[in-house]
mmCIF file of C-alpha atoms in Angstrom:
data_model
loop_
_atom_site.group_PDB
_atom_site.id
_atom_site.type_symbol
_atom_site.label_atom_id
_atom_site.label_comp_id
_atom_site.label_asym_id
_atom_site.label_seq_id
_atom_site.Cartn_x
_atom_site.Cartn_y
_atom_site.Cartn_z
ATOM 1 C CA MET A 1 48.015 19.001 -27.208
ATOM 2 C CA LEU A 2 44.579 17.829 -26.144
ATOM 3 C CA VAL A 3 43.625 17.179 -29.740
ATOM 4 C CA SER A 4 46.804 15.201 -30.216
ATOM 5 C CA ASN A 5 46.105 13.004 -27.172
ATOM 6 C CA GLN A 6 42.549 12.356 -28.298
ATOM 7 C CA ARG A 7 43.772 11.357 -31.753
ATOM 8 C CA ASN A 8 46.365 9.040 -30.248
ATOM 9 C CA GLU A 9 43.630 7.318 -28.215
ATOM 10 C CA GLU A 10 41.516 6.939 -31.324
ATOM 11 C CA ARG A 11 44.503 5.375 -33.101
ATOM 12 C CA HIS A 12 45.087 3.002 -30.187
ATOM 13 C CA PRO A 13 41.674 1.625 -29.044
ATOM 14 C CA ILE A 14 43.293 -0.825 -26.632
ATOM 15 C CA THR A 15 44.777 2.064 -24.655
ATOM 16 C CA TYR A 16 41.363 3.762 -24.591
ATOM 17 C CA MET A 17 39.656 0.578 -23.353
ATOM 18 C CA LYS A 18 42.211 0.228 -20.564
ATOM 19 C CA LYS A 19 41.455 3.747 -19.360
ATOM 20 C CA THR A 20 37.708 3.056 -19.483
ATOM 21 C CA THR A 21 38.159 -0.148 -17.501
ATOM 22 C CA ILE A 22 40.132 1.709 -14.843
ATOM 23 C CA LEU A 23 37.317 4.260 -14.508
ATOM 24 C CA LEU A 24 34.726 1.498 -14.076
ATOM 25 C CA VAL A 25 36.821 -0.217 -11.414
ATOM 26 C CA CYS A 26 37.128 3.070 -9.542
ATOM 27 C CA ALA A 27 33.352 3.602 -9.702
ATOM 28 C CA VAL A 28 32.649 0.140 -8.283
ATOM 29 C CA ALA A 29 35.213 0.676 -5.538
ATOM 30 C CA MET A 30 33.550 3.939 -4.539
ATOM 31 C CA ALA A 31 30.149 2.233 -4.430
ATOM 32 C CA PHE A 32 31.414 -0.233 -1.835
ATOM 33 C CA THR A 33 33.311 2.331 0.233
ATOM 34 C CA GLY A 34 30.584 2.404 2.881
ATOM 35 C CA VAL A 35 30.586 -1.372 3.238
ATOM 36 C CA ALA A 36 34.374 -1.455 3.436
ATOM 37 C CA ARG A 37 34.391 1.169 6.171
ATOM 38 C CA ALA A 38 31.863 -0.873 8.130
ATOM 39 C CA GLN A 39 34.080 -3.926 7.948
ATOM 40 C CA VAL A 40 37.263 -2.039 8.860
ATOM 41 C CA SER A 41 35.689 -0.279 11.820
ATOM 42 C CA GLY A 42 34.239 -3.517 13.162
ATOM 43 C CA GLY A 43 30.644 -2.391 12.648
ATOM 44 C CA ARG A 44 27.968 -4.746 11.391
ATOM 45 C CA ILE A 45 25.636 -4.663 8.449
ATOM 46 C CA VAL A 46 22.361 -6.394 9.340
ATOM 47 C CA THR A 47 19.116 -7.108 7.522
ATOM 48 C CA VAL A 48 15.444 -6.953 8.427
ATOM 49 C CA ASP A 49 12.316 -8.183 6.670
ATOM 50 C CA LEU A 50 10.325 -4.967 6.896
ATOM 51 C CA ASN A 51 7.299 -6.503 5.193
ATOM 52 C CA ARG A 52 7.099 -9.270 7.785
ATOM 53 C CA VAL A 53 7.680 -6.860 10.656
ATOM 54 C CA PHE A 54 4.827 -4.665 9.434
ATOM 55 C CA ASN A 55 2.397 -7.567 8.993
ATOM 56 C CA GLU A 56 3.192 -9.197 12.360
ATOM 57 C CA TYR A 57 3.247 -6.014 14.441
ATOM 58 C CA TYR A 58 0.267 -6.219 16.794
ATOM 59 C CA LYS A 59 -0.807 -2.662 15.982
ATOM 60 C CA THR A 60 -1.021 -3.586 12.299
ATOM 61 C CA VAL A 61 -3.206 -6.577 13.140
ATOM 62 C CA ALA A 62 -5.481 -4.444 15.341
ATOM 63 C CA SER A 63 -5.695 -1.599 12.824
ATOM 64 C CA THR A 64 -6.454 -3.995 9.980
ATOM 65 C CA ALA A 65 -9.293 -5.527 11.986
ATOM 66 C CA LYS A 66 -10.663 -2.047 12.740
ATOM 67 C CA LEU A 67 -10.513 -1.081 9.070
ATOM 68 C CA LYS A 68 -12.361 -4.269 8.197
ATOM 69 C CA GLU A 69 -15.127 -3.423 10.670
ATOM 70 C CA THR A 70 -15.399 0.077 9.222
ATOM 71 C CA ALA A 71 -15.620 -1.304 5.685
ATOM 72 C CA GLU A 72 -18.330 -3.761 6.735
ATOM 73 C CA SER A 73 -20.283 -0.903 8.324
ATOM 74 C CA TYR A 74 -20.020 1.082 5.084
ATOM 75 C CA ASN A 75 -21.193 -1.925 3.087
ATOM 76 C CA LYS A 76 -24.191 -2.361 5.382
ATOM 77 C CA GLU A 77 -25.243 1.267 4.900
ATOM 78 C CA GLN A 78 -24.733 0.925 1.162
ATOM 79 C CA ASP A 79 -26.942 -2.180 1.100
ATOM 80 C CA GLU A 80 -29.692 -0.166 2.781
ATOM 81 C CA LEU A 81 -29.421 2.508 0.089
ATOM 82 C CA LEU A 82 -29.569 -0.158 -2.622
ATOM 83 C CA ALA A 83 -32.682 -1.649 -1.006
ATOM 84 C CA GLN A 84 -34.319 1.790 -1.106
ATOM 85 C CA PHE A 85 -33.354 2.102 -4.768
ATOM 86 C CA ARG A 86 -34.917 -1.271 -5.609
ATOM 87 C CA LYS A 87 -38.100 -0.323 -3.761
ATOM 88 C CA LEU A 88 -38.380 2.897 -5.764
ATOM 89 C CA SER A 89 -37.809 0.956 -8.987
ATOM 90 C CA ASP A 90 -40.606 -1.476 -8.117
ATOM 91 C CA GLU A 91 -42.951 1.418 -7.340
ATOM 92 C CA LEU A 92 -42.069 3.009 -10.683
ATOM 93 C CA ALA A 93 -42.812 -0.186 -12.583
ATOM 94 C CA LYS A 94 -46.227 -0.419 -10.928
ATOM 95 C CA LEU A 95 -47.073 3.204 -11.745
ATOM 96 C CA GLN A 96 -46.021 2.736 -15.366
ATOM 97 C CA GLU A 97 -48.380 -0.214 -15.688
ATOM 98 C CA GLU A 98 -51.284 1.796 -14.291
ATOM 99 C CA GLN A 99 -50.802 5.043 -16.189
ATOM 100 C CA ASP A 100 -52.165 3.700 -19.499
ATOM 101 C CA LYS A 101 -54.979 1.442 -18.315
ATOM 102 C CA PRO A 102 -58.014 1.913 -20.601
ATOM 103 C CA GLU A 103 -60.473 2.021 -17.710
ATOM 104 C CA TYR A 104 -58.864 5.191 -16.354
ATOM 105 C CA THR A 105 -60.143 8.581 -17.422
ATOM 106 C CA ASP A 106 -57.786 11.031 -19.076
ATOM 107 C CA GLU A 107 -57.639 13.006 -15.865
ATOM 108 C CA VAL A 108 -56.564 9.946 -13.845
ATOM 109 C CA LYS A 109 -54.001 9.002 -16.511
ATOM 110 C CA ALA A 110 -52.532 12.496 -16.342
ATOM 111 C CA GLN A 111 -52.211 12.175 -12.559
ATOM 112 C CA LYS A 112 -50.501 8.789 -12.965
ATOM 113 C CA ARG A 113 -48.028 10.255 -15.445
ATOM 114 C CA LYS A 114 -47.174 12.989 -12.946
ATOM 115 C CA LEU A 115 -46.562 10.313 -10.317
ATOM 116 C CA VAL A 116 -44.307 8.426 -12.749
ATOM 117 C CA SER A 117 -42.305 11.575 -13.433
ATOM 118 C CA ALA A 118 -41.930 12.295 -9.724
ATOM 119 C CA LYS A 119 -40.854 8.707 -9.058
ATOM 120 C CA LEU A 120 -38.236 8.937 -11.809
ATOM 121 C CA ASP A 121 -36.817 12.028 -10.112
ATOM 122 C CA GLN A 122 -36.652 10.138 -6.812
ATOM 123 C CA ILE A 123 -34.834 7.242 -8.475
ATOM 124 C CA LYS A 124 -32.298 9.559 -10.118
ATOM 125 C CA ALA A 125 -31.677 11.301 -6.801
ATOM 126 C CA LYS A 126 -31.235 7.980 -5.003
ATOM 127 C CA GLU A 127 -28.857 6.746 -7.700
ATOM 128 C CA GLN A 128 -26.756 9.888 -7.298
ATOM 129 C CA GLU A 129 -26.813 9.460 -3.524
ATOM 130 C CA ILE A 130 -25.467 5.911 -3.867
ATOM 131 C CA GLN A 131 -22.687 7.021 -6.209
ATOM 132 C CA ASN A 132 -21.661 9.844 -3.874
ATOM 133 C CA TYR A 133 -21.744 7.494 -0.895
ATOM 134 C CA ARG A 134 -19.508 4.947 -2.609
ATOM 135 C CA ARG A 135 -16.975 7.548 -3.733
ATOM 136 C CA THR A 136 -16.846 9.462 -0.450
ATOM 137 C CA HIS A 137 -16.552 6.430 1.807
ATOM 138 C CA ALA A 138 -14.035 4.704 -0.451
ATOM 139 C CA GLU A 139 -11.831 7.801 -0.195
ATOM 140 C CA MET A 140 -12.333 7.964 3.577
ATOM 141 C CA LEU A 141 -11.369 4.316 3.970
ATOM 142 C CA GLN A 142 -8.300 4.747 1.781
ATOM 143 C CA GLN A 143 -7.159 7.825 3.715
ATOM 144 C CA GLN A 144 -7.689 6.042 7.025
ATOM 145 C CA GLN A 145 -5.689 3.062 5.794
ATOM 146 C CA GLU A 146 -2.842 5.281 4.582
ATOM 147 C CA ARG A 147 -2.694 7.182 7.899
ATOM 148 C CA MET A 148 -2.541 3.882 9.744
ATOM 149 C CA ARG A 149 0.182 2.562 7.465
ATOM 150 C CA GLN A 150 2.358 5.674 7.698
ATOM 151 C CA GLY A 151 2.003 5.871 11.478
ATOM 152 C CA ILE A 152 2.955 2.236 11.997
ATOM 153 C CA LEU A 153 5.885 2.404 9.577
ATOM 154 C CA LYS A 154 7.204 5.436 11.443
ATOM 155 C CA GLU A 155 7.065 3.535 14.748
ATOM 156 C CA ILE A 156 8.821 0.532 13.201
ATOM 157 C CA GLN A 157 11.578 2.676 11.710
ATOM 158 C CA GLU A 158 12.143 4.416 15.041
ATOM 159 C CA VAL A 159 12.503 1.063 16.825
ATOM 160 C CA ILE A 160 14.917 -0.220 14.171
ATOM 161 C CA ALA A 161 16.989 2.974 14.372
ATOM 162 C CA LYS A 162 17.192 2.747 18.182
ATOM 163 C CA GLU A 163 18.184 -0.918 17.989
ATOM 164 C CA ALA A 164 20.904 -0.035 15.488
ATOM 165 C CA ARG A 165 22.280 2.750 17.686
ATOM 166 C CA ASP A 166 22.198 0.653 20.859
ATOM 167 C CA LEU A 167 23.913 -2.357 19.271
ATOM 168 C CA GLY A 168 26.313 -0.460 17.064
ATOM 169 C CA TYR A 169 24.924 -1.421 13.667
ATOM 170 C CA LEU A 170 26.172 0.795 10.862
ATOM 171 C CA TYR A 171 23.612 -0.287 8.268
ATOM 172 C CA VAL A 172 20.187 -1.950 8.466
ATOM 173 C CA LEU A 173 19.021 -3.164 5.058
ATOM 174 C CA ASP A 174 15.442 -4.113 4.142
ATOM 175 C CA LYS A 175 15.632 -7.632 2.679
ATOM 176 C CA SER A 176 11.969 -7.522 1.573
ATOM 177 C CA GLY A 177 12.577 -4.651 -0.840
ATOM 178 C CA VAL A 178 12.659 -5.056 -4.606
ATOM 179 C CA THR A 179 14.045 -2.944 -7.429
ATOM 180 C CA PHE A 180 12.104 -1.327 -10.261
ATOM 181 C CA ASN A 181 12.581 -4.538 -12.244
ATOM 182 C CA ARG A 182 11.098 -6.621 -9.396
ATOM 183 C CA VAL A 183 14.525 -7.981 -8.484
ATOM 184 C CA PRO A 184 15.340 -8.366 -4.748
ATOM 185 C CA THR A 185 17.516 -5.518 -3.507
ATOM 186 C CA ILE A 186 19.499 -8.022 -1.445
ATOM 187 C CA ILE A 187 20.428 -11.157 -3.362
ATOM 188 C CA TYR A 188 21.997 -12.961 -0.419
ATOM 189 C CA SER A 189 22.538 -12.432 3.289
ATOM 190 C CA GLN A 190 23.420 -14.721 6.177
ATOM 191 C CA ASP A 191 20.577 -15.670 8.506
ATOM 192 C CA SER A 192 22.765 -14.721 11.464
ATOM 193 C CA LEU A 193 22.617 -11.098 10.301
ATOM 194 C CA ASP A 194 18.797 -11.026 10.231
ATOM 195 C CA ILE A 195 17.341 -9.021 13.132
ATOM 196 C CA THR A 196 13.675 -9.426 12.146
ATOM 197 C CA GLU A 197 12.821 -11.565 15.191
ATOM 198 C CA ASP A 198 14.582 -9.134 17.522
ATOM 199 C CA ILE A 199 12.633 -6.182 16.143
ATOM 200 C CA LEU A 200 9.328 -8.064 16.427
ATOM 201 C CA LYS A 201 10.072 -8.928 20.057
ATOM 202 C CA VAL A 202 10.640 -5.259 20.869
ATOM 203 C CA LEU A 203 7.520 -4.109 19.009
ATOM 204 C CA ASN A 204 5.223 -6.791 20.426
ATOM 205 C CA LYS A 205 6.508 -6.882 24.014
ATOM 206 C CA ASN A 206 3.477 -4.903 25.267
ATOM 207 C CA ALA A 207 0.935 -6.468 22.930
ATOM 208 C CA PRO A 208 -2.331 -7.921 24.293
ATOM 209 C CA LYS A 209 -2.340 -11.709 24.170
ATOM 210 C CA THR A 210 -5.107 -11.840 21.570
ATOM 211 C CA ALA A 211 -3.210 -9.452 19.304
ATOM 212 C CA THR A 212 -0.084 -11.609 19.164
ATOM 213 C CA GLU A 213 -1.882 -14.869 18.481
ATOM 214 C CA THR A 214 -1.533 -14.592 14.731
ATOM 215 C CA PRO A 215 0.171 -16.992 12.317
ATOM 216 C CA LYS A 216 3.689 -15.899 11.434
ATOM 217 C CA THR A 217 4.866 -15.398 7.892
ATOM 218 C CA GLU A 218 6.626 -18.470 6.601
ATOM 219 C CA LYS A 219 10.241 -18.040 5.577
ATOM 220 C CA LYS A 220 10.950 -18.876 1.970
#
């Protein structure tokens, strides 16, 4: 019987297409079930620009400034190491000029060559020290930045969740998000449903005056 039905569908492609269309309609309907429930129950679906909230949160501004100071301190120490490397290179060049001077005896030339060899070892060691310093401190800075980012995002999400519970929002959607194809996850939403300003007010209510005096992100 199953074989017979399958053959009948193959003989009548229009009937098969109708069944496929019905399945697609059902799938789309199921995808919007959550939204429909929100509308029926009187709940609201609101949006927030999470990228803007993160950038304008006073703790982000303060942490970014601190990271910048740390990076500048690392760069200063690295410059000192590079200056030491250049000094060693200059000393090596001078020794190399002296090691083959004709007025020197063979014994003196041998001593100069030993000094050149020792200086080369110092230069190699300093070069390795610089490479290790760059790698280690770059990793430290990256880890510090990631810890800061994760901590702040957690705080922001907790504030948004509390705001949603207190005001009865069923869904809070991030309007700054994009899909894998770099397409906005939300194509359109009414400005009246945007709670970005409300979230920023809650987050920055205890901010020092200097921390909140930052230019706001322009709306596109």
